[in-house]
């Protein structure tokens, strides 16, 4: 079962984010606090959204999709940028990841959005294989750039 996250999900979402960071070999980078996540998802001006995959038998959350809207100037409409997709190891292979992506694709179609996109680490071959199996295509002509920390402060000065 896939459902939109509710405020009571914030603690489990934080746990899932930390588990994902551990899986991606960067646990020290998962710094979001429950208060920050609550504000981003449920504050007066939500900037992010989340869906939760719930195990049918136990009723426990086993995965999540954290996302936000992007915008295509060429198409003139929004799209969904999937920030994080994570399913706990014990729940993998049961369709939760595909169900989360299917829900985001459904939202795109329902709202007239023209794209659903995300990044994947180059070494994460299980994820890459999964994404290819559902028809996702890598955008090899593009390189991701990011400005953070000291470089961000210098650029802003």
CSV table of C-alpha atoms in Angstrom, one decimal:
chain,number,residue,atom,x,y,z
A,1,UNK,CA,0.0,0.0,0.0
A,2,UNK,CA,1.2,3.5,-0.9
A,3,UNK,CA,-0.1,6.6,0.9
A,4,UNK,CA,0.9,10.2,1.3
A,5,UNK,CA,3.0,10.8,4.4
A,6,UNK,CA,1.3,12.3,7.5
A,7,UNK,CA,2.9,14.3,10.3
A,8,UNK,CA,3.1,11.1,12.5
A,9,UNK,CA,5.4,9.6,9.8
A,10,UNK,CA,8.2,12.1,10.4
A,11,UNK,CA,10.2,9.9,12.8
A,12,UNK,CA,10.1,6.9,10.5
A,13,UNK,CA,10.9,9.1,7.5
A,14,UNK,CA,14.0,10.4,9.4
A,15,UNK,CA,15.0,6.7,10.1
A,16,UNK,CA,14.5,5.8,6.4
A,17,UNK,CA,16.6,8.8,5.4
A,18,UNK,CA,19.4,7.8,7.7
A,19,UNK,CA,19.2,4.2,6.5
A,20,UNK,CA,19.5,5.4,2.9
A,21,UNK,CA,22.5,7.6,3.8
A,22,UNK,CA,24.1,4.5,5.4
A,23,UNK,CA,23.4,2.5,2.2
A,24,UNK,CA,24.9,5.2,0.1
A,25,UNK,CA,28.0,5.2,2.2
A,26,UNK,CA,27.5,8.8,3.5
A,27,UNK,CA,25.8,8.5,7.0
A,28,UNK,CA,27.5,11.7,8.2
A,29,UNK,CA,25.7,13.7,5.5
A,30,UNK,CA,22.1,12.9,6.7
A,31,UNK,CA,21.7,15.9,9.0
A,32,UNK,CA,18.0,16.7,8.6
A,33,UNK,CA,16.2,17.0,11.9
A,34,UNK,CA,12.6,15.9,12.6
A,35,UNK,CA,11.7,19.6,13.0
A,36,UNK,CA,13.2,20.5,9.6
A,37,UNK,CA,11.5,17.6,7.9
A,38,UNK,CA,8.1,18.4,9.5
A,39,UNK,CA,8.4,22.1,8.4
A,40,UNK,CA,9.4,21.1,4.8
A,41,UNK,CA,6.5,18.6,4.5
A,42,UNK,CA,3.7,20.0,6.6
A,43,UNK,CA,4.6,23.6,7.5
A,44,UNK,CA,2.6,26.6,6.1
A,45,UNK,CA,4.5,26.5,2.8
A,46,UNK,CA,5.4,22.9,2.1
A,47,UNK,CA,8.3,22.6,-0.3
A,48,UNK,CA,8.6,18.8,-0.3
A,49,UNK,CA,6.3,15.9,-0.4
A,50,UNK,CA,6.5,12.2,0.7
A,51,UNK,CA,4.8,9.0,0.1
A,52,UNK,CA,5.2,5.9,2.3
A,53,UNK,CA,5.2,2.3,1.3
A,54,UNK,CA,3.4,0.3,4.0
A,55,UNK,CA,3.7,-3.5,4.4
A,56,UNK,CA,0.4,-5.1,3.8
A,57,UNK,CA,0.8,-7.6,6.6
A,58,UNK,CA,2.4,-5.7,9.4
A,59,UNK,CA,1.1,-2.2,8.5
A,60,UNK,CA,4.6,-0.9,9.2
A,61,UNK,CA,6.2,1.6,6.8
A,62,UNK,CA,8.9,-0.1,4.8
A,63,UNK,CA,9.8,2.5,2.2
A,64,UNK,CA,9.4,6.1,1.1
A,65,UNK,CA,9.6,8.5,-1.8
A,66,UNK,CA,10.6,12.0,-1.0
A,67,UNK,CA,10.0,14.5,-3.8
A,68,UNK,CA,9.4,18.1,-4.9
A,69,UNK,CA,8.2,19.9,-7.9
A,70,UNK,CA,10.6,21.1,-10.6
A,71,UNK,CA,9.7,23.1,-13.7
A,72,UNK,CA,10.4,22.7,-17.4
A,73,UNK,CA,10.8,26.0,-19.1
A,74,UNK,CA,10.7,24.2,-22.5
A,75,UNK,CA,7.4,22.4,-21.7
A,76,UNK,CA,5.9,25.2,-19.6
A,77,UNK,CA,4.8,22.8,-16.8
A,78,UNK,CA,5.9,21.2,-13.6
A,79,UNK,CA,7.5,17.8,-13.1
A,80,UNK,CA,8.4,15.7,-10.1
A,81,UNK,CA,12.0,15.5,-8.9
A,82,UNK,CA,12.4,12.4,-6.8
A,83,UNK,CA,14.9,13.2,-4.2
A,84,UNK,CA,15.0,9.9,-2.4
A,85,UNK,CA,13.5,6.5,-3.0
A,86,UNK,CA,14.3,3.9,-0.4
A,87,UNK,CA,12.9,0.5,0.6
A,88,UNK,CA,14.2,-1.3,3.6
A,89,UNK,CA,16.3,-4.4,2.6
A,90,UNK,CA,14.0,-6.9,4.1
A,91,UNK,CA,11.1,-5.5,2.0
A,92,UNK,CA,12.9,-5.3,-1.3
A,93,UNK,CA,11.7,-7.4,-4.2
A,94,UNK,CA,8.0,-7.2,-3.1
A,95,UNK,CA,7.0,-4.3,-5.4
A,96,UNK,CA,7.2,-1.4,-3.0
A,97,UNK,CA,9.7,0.6,-5.0
A,98,UNK,CA,7.8,0.1,-8.2
A,99,UNK,CA,4.5,1.0,-6.4
A,100,UNK,CA,6.1,4.2,-5.1
A,101,UNK,CA,7.3,5.2,-8.6
A,102,UNK,CA,3.9,4.2,-10.1
A,103,UNK,CA,2.2,6.6,-7.6
A,104,UNK,CA,4.5,9.5,-8.6
A,105,UNK,CA,3.9,8.7,-12.3
A,106,UNK,CA,0.2,8.7,-11.6
A,107,UNK,CA,0.4,12.1,-10.0
A,108,UNK,CA,2.4,13.4,-13.0
A,109,UNK,CA,-0.3,12.2,-15.4
A,110,UNK,CA,-3.2,13.5,-13.2
A,111,UNK,CA,-1.7,17.0,-12.9
A,112,UNK,CA,-0.4,17.3,-16.5
A,113,UNK,CA,3.3,17.1,-15.5
A,114,UNK,CA,5.6,15.9,-18.3
A,115,UNK,CA,8.5,14.4,-16.4
A,116,UNK,CA,9.5,12.3,-13.4
A,117,UNK,CA,13.2,12.4,-12.8
A,118,UNK,CA,15.9,11.5,-10.3
A,119,UNK,CA,19.6,10.9,-9.8
A,120,UNK,CA,21.2,7.6,-9.1
A,121,UNK,CA,24.8,6.9,-7.9
A,122,UNK,CA,26.9,5.3,-10.6
A,123,UNK,CA,27.9,2.4,-8.4
A,124,UNK,CA,24.3,1.5,-7.5
A,125,UNK,CA,23.8,-1.2,-10.1
A,126,UNK,CA,20.8,-2.8,-8.4
A,127,UNK,CA,19.0,0.5,-8.6
A,128,UNK,CA,20.1,1.2,-12.1
A,129,UNK,CA,19.0,-2.2,-13.2
A,130,UNK,CA,15.6,-1.7,-11.5
A,131,UNK,CA,15.1,1.7,-13.1
A,132,UNK,CA,16.0,0.4,-16.6
A,133,UNK,CA,13.5,-2.4,-16.1
A,134,UNK,CA,10.7,0.1,-15.7
A,135,UNK,CA,11.7,2.1,-18.8
A,136,UNK,CA,13.8,4.9,-17.2
A,137,UNK,CA,16.6,6.1,-19.4
A,138,UNK,CA,19.9,7.7,-18.1
A,139,UNK,CA,20.6,11.2,-19.2
A,140,UNK,CA,24.3,10.7,-20.1
A,141,UNK,CA,24.6,14.0,-22.0
A,142,UNK,CA,24.2,15.9,-18.7
A,143,UNK,CA,26.5,16.5,-15.8
A,144,UNK,CA,25.3,17.4,-12.4
A,145,UNK,CA,26.8,20.5,-10.7
A,146,UNK,CA,26.4,21.6,-7.1
A,147,UNK,CA,27.6,24.5,-5.1
A,148,UNK,CA,27.7,24.0,-1.3
A,149,UNK,CA,29.4,25.0,1.9
A,150,UNK,CA,32.3,27.5,1.5
A,151,UNK,CA,31.8,27.7,-2.3
A,152,UNK,CA,28.1,28.6,-1.7
A,153,UNK,CA,29.1,31.3,0.8
A,154,UNK,CA,31.7,32.7,-1.6
A,155,UNK,CA,29.3,32.8,-4.5
A,156,UNK,CA,26.7,34.6,-2.4
A,157,UNK,CA,29.1,37.2,-1.1
